[in-house]
Short mmCIF file of N, CA and C in Angstrom, two decimals:
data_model
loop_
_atom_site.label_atom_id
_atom_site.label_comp_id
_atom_site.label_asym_id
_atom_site.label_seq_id
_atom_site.Cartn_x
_atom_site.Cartn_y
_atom_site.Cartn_z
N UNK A 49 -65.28 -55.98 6.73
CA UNK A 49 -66.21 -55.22 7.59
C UNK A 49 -65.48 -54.08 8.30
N UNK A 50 -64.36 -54.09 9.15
CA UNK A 50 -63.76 -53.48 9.91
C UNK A 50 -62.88 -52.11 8.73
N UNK A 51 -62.79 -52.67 7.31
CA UNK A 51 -62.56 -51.69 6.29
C UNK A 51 -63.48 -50.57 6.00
N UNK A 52 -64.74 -51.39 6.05
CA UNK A 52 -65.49 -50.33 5.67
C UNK A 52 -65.90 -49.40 6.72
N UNK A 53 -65.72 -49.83 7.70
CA UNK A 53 -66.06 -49.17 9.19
C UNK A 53 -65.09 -47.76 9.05
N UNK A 54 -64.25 -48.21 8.93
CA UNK A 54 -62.64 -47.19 8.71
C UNK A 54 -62.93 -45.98 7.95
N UNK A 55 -63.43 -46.23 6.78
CA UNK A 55 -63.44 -45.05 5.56
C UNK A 55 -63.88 -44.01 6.29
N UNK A 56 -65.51 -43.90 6.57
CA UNK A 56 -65.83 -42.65 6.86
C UNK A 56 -64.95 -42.04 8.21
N UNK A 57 -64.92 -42.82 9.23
CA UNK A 57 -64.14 -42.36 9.82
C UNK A 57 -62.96 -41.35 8.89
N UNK A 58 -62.07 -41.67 8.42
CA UNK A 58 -60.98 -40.95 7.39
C UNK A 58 -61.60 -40.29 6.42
N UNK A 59 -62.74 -40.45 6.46
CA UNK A 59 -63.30 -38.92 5.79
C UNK A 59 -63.92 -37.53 6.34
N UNK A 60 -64.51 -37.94 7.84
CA UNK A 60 -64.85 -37.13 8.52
C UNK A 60 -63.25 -36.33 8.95
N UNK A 61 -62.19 -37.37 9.28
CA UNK A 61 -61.52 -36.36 9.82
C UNK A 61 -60.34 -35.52 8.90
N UNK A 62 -60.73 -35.82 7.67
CA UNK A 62 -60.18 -35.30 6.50
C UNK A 62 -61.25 -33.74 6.08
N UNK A 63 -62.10 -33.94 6.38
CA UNK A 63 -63.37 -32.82 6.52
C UNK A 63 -62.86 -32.13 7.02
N UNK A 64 -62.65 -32.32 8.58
CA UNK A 64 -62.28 -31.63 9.85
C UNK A 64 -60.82 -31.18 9.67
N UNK A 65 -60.06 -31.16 8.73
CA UNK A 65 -58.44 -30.57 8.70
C UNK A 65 -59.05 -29.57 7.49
N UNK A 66 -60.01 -30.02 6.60
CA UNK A 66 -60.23 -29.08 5.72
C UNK A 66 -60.89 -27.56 6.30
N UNK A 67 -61.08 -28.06 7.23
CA UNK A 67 -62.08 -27.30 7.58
C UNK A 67 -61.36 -25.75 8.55
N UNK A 68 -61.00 -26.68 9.28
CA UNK A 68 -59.49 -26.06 10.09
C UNK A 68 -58.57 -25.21 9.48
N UNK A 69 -57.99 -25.05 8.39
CA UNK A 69 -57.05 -24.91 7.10
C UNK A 69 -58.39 -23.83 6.49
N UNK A 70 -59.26 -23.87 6.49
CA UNK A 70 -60.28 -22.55 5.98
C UNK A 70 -60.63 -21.70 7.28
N UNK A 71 -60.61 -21.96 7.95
CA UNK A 71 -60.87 -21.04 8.92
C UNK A 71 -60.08 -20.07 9.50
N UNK A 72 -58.75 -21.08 9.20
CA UNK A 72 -57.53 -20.16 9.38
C UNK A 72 -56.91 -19.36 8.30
N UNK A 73 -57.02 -19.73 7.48
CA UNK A 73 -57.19 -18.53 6.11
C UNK A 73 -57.88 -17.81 6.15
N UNK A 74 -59.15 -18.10 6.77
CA UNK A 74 -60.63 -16.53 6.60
C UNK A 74 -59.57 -15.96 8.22
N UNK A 75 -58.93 -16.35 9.34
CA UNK A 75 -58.63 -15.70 9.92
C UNK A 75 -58.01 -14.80 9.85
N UNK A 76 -56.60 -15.36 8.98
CA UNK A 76 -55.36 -14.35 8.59
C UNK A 76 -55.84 -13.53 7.58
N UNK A 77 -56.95 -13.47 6.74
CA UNK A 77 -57.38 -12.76 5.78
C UNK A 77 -58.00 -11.41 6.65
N UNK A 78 -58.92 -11.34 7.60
CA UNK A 78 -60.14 -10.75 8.19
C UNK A 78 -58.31 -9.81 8.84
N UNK A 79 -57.51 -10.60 9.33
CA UNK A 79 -56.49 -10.01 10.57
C UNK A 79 -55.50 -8.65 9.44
N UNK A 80 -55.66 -9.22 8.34
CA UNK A 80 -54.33 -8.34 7.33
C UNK A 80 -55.87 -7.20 7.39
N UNK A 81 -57.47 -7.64 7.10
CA UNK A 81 -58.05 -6.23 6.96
C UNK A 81 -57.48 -5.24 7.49
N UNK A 82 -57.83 -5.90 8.84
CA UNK A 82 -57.83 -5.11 10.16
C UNK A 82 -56.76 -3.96 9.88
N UNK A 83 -55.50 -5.40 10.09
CA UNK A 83 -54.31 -4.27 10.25
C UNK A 83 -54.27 -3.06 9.38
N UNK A 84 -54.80 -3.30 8.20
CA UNK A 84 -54.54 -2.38 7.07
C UNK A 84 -55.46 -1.04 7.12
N UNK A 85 -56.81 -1.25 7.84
CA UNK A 85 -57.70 -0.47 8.07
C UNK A 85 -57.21 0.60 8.62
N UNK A 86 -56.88 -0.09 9.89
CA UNK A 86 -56.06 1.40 10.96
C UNK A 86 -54.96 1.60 11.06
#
């Protein structure tokens, strides 16, 4: 019982690093525009 309780937990917060890790790529991506723009 207490196994299965576990999983999603470790999937939500496996979501949440994925998620983190894309956002910060669209950041440094949007930041090199920038710089390059002006």
């Amino acid at each position: 019982m207490s196994r299965y309780k576990i999983t999603p937990m470790y999937k939500v917060m496996y979501h949440t690093w994925e998620l983190f890790l894309f956002l910060v790529v669209l950041y440094v991506y949007f930041f090199q525009l920038f710089k390059y723009s002006y």
